[in-house]
Amino acid sequence: MIIAIDGPAAAGKGTLARRLAEHFDFAFLDTGRLYRAVGYLVLKAGGDPANETDALRAAKALDPGSLESVDLHTETIADAASQVAAIPAVRQVLLNFQRNFARTPPSGKAGAVLDGRDIGSVVCPDAEVKLFVTARPEIRAARRHKELREKGLESTYAAVLAEIEARDVRDSTRKVSPLIPGDAHTLDTSDETPDAVFDAARAHIECLNW
Ligand code: CDP
């Protein structure tokens, strides 16, 4: 059983995905973290995230479990992630890991929740549940700005909004695996609490008789 959750930056995908995974006792994979890890490795090696050779080398060297203690939440890493994510060969390298996770969730779990940009469209097109989680850009920027400040990271609202908007454009207009709602059920979280978003997602899933 697979729940695919896609949507733009800081829309609340991760919060919802974690809660659904806990509710159904499914495994959870934050696929953005894979792209962030590749971006981080490129920057650490002094490379250029937009350069295919640099990005592909990092993607091939990635051991998904090895960066658990590294904070990948900075906006610099997010921006690098979205640059490596536009390179088809990089996406191809990460595809197998994501599909294996979805088909054979770790710890013998009966299902998996994956969140990202192309889960319902490319990684798991046959997922039983597909959700597209979105919110207005100003709301998303305010939430991300608050998150960064709470982590003690430097941040201004204006810079976060600009970064999120640039990333949205890049993620939605790239040739390979662009961010699109497709056949997913859309949840707009702009004016909703995390509890209300979870309840709406659960109601939708229950409606599917699943
Ligand atoms: O947390 P946030 O929504 O800001 O971003 P993320 O989910 O950590 O993803 C970081 C970047 O990775 C995105 O801007 C995308 O460019 C890329 N990504 C992707 O292309 N495909 C995915 N399945 C997940 C992330």
Coordinates of C-alpha atoms and ligand atoms in Angstrom, one line a residue:
M1 CA 0.0 0.0 0.0
I2 CA 1.5 3.3 -1.1
I3 CA 0.5 6.9 -0.2
A4 CA 2.1 9.4 -2.6
I5 CA 2.3 13.0 -1.4
D6 CA 3.6 15.7 -3.7
G7 CA 3.5 19.5 -3.6
P8 CA 5.6 22.7 -3.7
A9 CA 8.2 23.7 -1.1
A10 CA 7.1 24.1 2.6
A11 CA 3.4 23.3 1.8
G12 CA 3.2 20.9 4.8
K13 CA 3.8 17.6 3.0
G14 CA 6.3 16.3 5.5
T15 CA 4.0 17.0 8.5
L16 CA 1.1 15.3 6.8
A17 CA 3.3 12.4 5.6
R18 CA 4.7 11.7 9.0
R19 CA 1.2 11.7 10.6
L20 CA -0.3 9.4 8.0
A21 CA 2.7 7.0 8.4
E22 CA 2.2 6.9 12.1
H23 CA -1.6 6.5 11.8
F24 CA -1.4 3.6 9.4
D25 CA 1.9 2.2 10.8
F26 CA 3.6 2.6 7.5
A27 CA 7.3 3.4 6.6
F28 CA 8.0 7.0 5.7
L29 CA 10.5 8.4 3.1
D30 CA 11.2 12.1 2.7
T31 CA 12.5 12.0 -0.9
G32 CA 13.5 15.7 -0.8
R33 CA 16.1 14.6 1.7
L34 CA 17.8 12.5 -1.0
Y35 CA 18.0 15.5 -3.3
R36 CA 19.2 17.7 -0.5
A37 CA 21.9 15.1 0.4
V38 CA 23.1 15.1 -3.2
G39 CA 23.1 18.9 -3.2
Y40 CA 25.0 19.0 0.1
L41 CA 27.6 16.5 -1.2
V42 CA 28.2 18.6 -4.3
L43 CA 28.7 21.8 -2.3
K44 CA 31.0 20.0 0.2
A45 CA 33.2 18.8 -2.6
G46 CA 33.4 22.4 -4.0
G47 CA 31.4 21.4 -7.1
D48 CA 28.6 23.1 -9.0
P49 CA 25.1 21.7 -8.4
A50 CA 24.0 22.6 -11.9
N51 CA 26.9 20.7 -13.5
E52 CA 25.9 17.2 -14.5
T53 CA 29.3 15.6 -13.9
D54 CA 29.5 17.0 -10.3
A55 CA 25.9 16.2 -9.5
L56 CA 26.0 12.6 -10.9
R57 CA 29.2 11.8 -9.0
A58 CA 27.5 12.9 -5.8
A59 CA 24.3 11.0 -6.5
K60 CA 26.2 7.8 -7.2
A61 CA 28.3 8.2 -4.0
L62 CA 25.2 8.8 -1.9
D63 CA 24.5 6.3 0.9
P64 CA 21.0 7.4 2.0
G65 CA 21.5 6.3 5.6
S66 CA 24.8 8.0 6.1
L67 CA 23.9 11.7 6.5
E68 CA 21.4 11.2 9.3
S69 CA 23.3 13.6 11.7
V70 CA 23.8 16.3 9.0
D71 CA 21.3 19.2 9.1
L72 CA 20.2 19.5 5.5
H73 CA 17.5 22.1 6.2
T74 CA 19.3 25.3 5.0
E75 CA 18.0 27.2 2.1
T76 CA 21.4 27.0 0.4
I77 CA 21.1 23.2 0.4
A78 CA 17.4 23.4 -0.7
D79 CA 18.5 25.6 -3.7
A80 CA 21.3 23.1 -4.6
A81 CA 18.9 20.2 -4.2
S82 CA 16.5 21.8 -6.8
Q83 CA 19.4 22.3 -9.2
V84 CA 20.7 18.7 -9.0
A85 CA 17.0 17.6 -9.2
A86 CA 16.6 19.1 -12.7
I87 CA 19.3 16.7 -14.1
P88 CA 17.7 13.6 -15.6
A89 CA 20.7 11.3 -14.8
V90 CA 20.6 12.3 -11.1
R91 CA 16.8 11.5 -10.9
Q92 CA 17.4 8.1 -12.6
V93 CA 20.0 7.2 -9.9
L94 CA 17.6 8.0 -7.1
L95 CA 14.6 6.4 -8.7
N96 CA 15.6 2.8 -7.9
F97 CA 16.1 3.5 -4.2
Q98 CA 12.7 5.2 -3.9
R99 CA 10.9 2.4 -5.8
N100 CA 12.5 -0.3 -3.7
F101 CA 11.5 1.6 -0.5
A102 CA 7.9 1.9 -1.8
R103 CA 7.6 -1.8 -2.9
T104 CA 9.5 -3.3 0.0
P105 CA 9.1 -0.9 3.0
P106 CA 11.7 -1.4 5.7
S107 CA 10.9 -3.3 9.0
G108 CA 8.3 -5.4 7.3
K109 CA 5.8 -2.5 7.3
A110 CA 2.6 -3.1 5.3
G111 CA 2.8 0.1 3.4
A112 CA 4.8 3.3 2.7
V113 CA 4.3 7.0 2.6
L114 CA 6.6 8.9 0.3
D115 CA 6.6 12.7 -0.1
G116 CA 8.3 14.7 -2.8
R117 CA 7.5 16.3 -6.2
D118 CA 7.0 13.3 -8.6
I119 CA 5.9 10.5 -6.4
G120 CA 2.4 10.1 -7.9
S121 CA 3.5 10.9 -11.4
V122 CA 6.8 9.0 -11.9
V123 CA 8.1 7.1 -8.8
C124 CA 4.8 5.4 -7.9
P125 CA 2.2 6.0 -10.6
D126 CA 0.2 3.1 -9.3
A127 CA 0.0 4.4 -5.7
E128 CA -3.4 3.6 -4.1
V129 CA -3.5 7.2 -2.6
K130 CA -2.2 10.3 -4.3
L131 CA -2.3 13.7 -2.5
F132 CA -1.2 17.1 -3.8
V133 CA -0.5 19.3 -0.8
T134 CA -0.2 23.0 -1.6
A135 CA -0.5 26.5 0.0
R136 CA -0.1 30.1 -1.1
P137 CA 3.6 31.1 -1.5
E138 CA 3.4 33.9 1.2
I139 CA 2.1 31.4 3.7
R140 CA 4.7 28.8 2.8
A141 CA 7.5 31.4 3.1
A142 CA 6.3 32.5 6.5
R143 CA 6.1 28.9 7.8
R144 CA 9.6 28.1 6.4
H145 CA 11.0 31.3 7.8
K146 CA 9.6 30.4 11.3
E147 CA 11.1 26.9 11.1
L148 CA 14.5 28.2 10.2
R149 CA 14.5 30.8 13.0
E150 CA 13.4 28.1 15.5
K151 CA 16.5 26.0 14.4
G152 CA 18.7 29.1 15.1
L153 CA 19.5 29.5 11.4
E154 CA 19.9 32.9 9.7
S155 CA 16.8 33.8 7.7
T156 CA 14.7 36.8 6.4
Y157 CA 11.2 36.4 5.2
A158 CA 12.0 38.2 1.9
A159 CA 14.9 35.9 1.1
V160 CA 12.9 32.7 2.0
L161 CA 10.0 33.9 -0.2
A162 CA 12.4 34.6 -3.1
E163 CA 14.1 31.2 -2.7
I164 CA 10.8 29.3 -2.5
E165 CA 9.4 31.1 -5.6
A166 CA 12.6 30.4 -7.6
R167 CA 12.5 26.8 -6.6
D168 CA 8.8 26.4 -7.4
V169 CA 9.5 27.8 -10.9
R170 CA 12.5 25.5 -11.5
D171 CA 10.6 22.4 -10.0
S172 CA 7.5 23.0 -12.1
T173 CA 9.1 23.9 -15.4
R174 CA 11.9 21.4 -15.7
K175 CA 11.7 18.9 -18.5
V176 CA 12.1 15.8 -16.4
S177 CA 9.5 14.9 -13.7
P178 CA 8.1 18.4 -13.3
L179 CA 5.9 19.1 -10.2
I180 CA 2.3 18.7 -11.4
P181 CA -0.9 17.8 -9.5
G182 CA -1.8 15.1 -12.1
D183 CA -4.5 12.8 -10.9
A184 CA -3.9 13.6 -7.2
H185 CA -6.4 14.9 -4.7
T186 CA -5.5 18.5 -3.8
L187 CA -5.4 19.7 -0.3
D188 CA -4.8 23.5 0.2
T189 CA -3.3 23.9 3.7
S190 CA -3.1 27.8 3.5
D191 CA -5.8 28.4 6.1
E192 CA -5.8 25.0 7.9
T193 CA -4.2 23.6 11.0
P194 CA -2.1 20.5 10.7
D195 CA -4.9 18.6 12.5
A196 CA -7.5 19.7 10.0
V197 CA -5.2 18.8 7.1
F198 CA -4.6 15.3 8.6
D199 CA -8.4 14.9 9.1
A200 CA -9.1 15.9 5.5
A201 CA -6.5 13.5 4.2
R202 CA -7.8 10.6 6.4
A203 CA -11.4 11.3 5.3
H204 CA -10.3 11.2 1.6
I205 CA -8.4 7.9 2.2
E206 CA -11.4 6.4 4.0
C207 CA -13.7 7.5 1.1
L208 CA -11.5 5.3 -1.2
N209 CA -12.6 2.3 0.9
W210 CA -9.1 1.5 1.5
Ligands
CDP1 O1 11.0 20.7 2.3 P1 10.9 21.4 0.9 O2 9.5 21.2 0.4 O3 11.3 22.8 0.9 O4 11.8 20.7 -0.1 P2 12.2 19.2 -0.2 O5 11.0 18.3 -0.3 O6 13.2 18.8 0.8 O7 12.9 19.1 -1.7 C1 14.1 19.8 -2.0 C2 14.2 19.9 -3.5 O8 14.4 18.6 -4.0 C3 12.9 20.4 -4.2 O9 12.9 21.8 -4.4 C4 13.0 19.6 -5.6 O10 13.8 20.3 -6.5 C5 13.8 18.4 -5.2 N1 12.9 17.2 -5.2 C6 12.5 16.6 -6.4 O11 12.9 17.1 -7.5 N2 11.8 15.4 -6.4 C7 11.4 14.9 -5.2 N3 10.7 13.7 -5.3 C8 11.7 15.5 -4.0 C9 12.5 16.6 -4.0

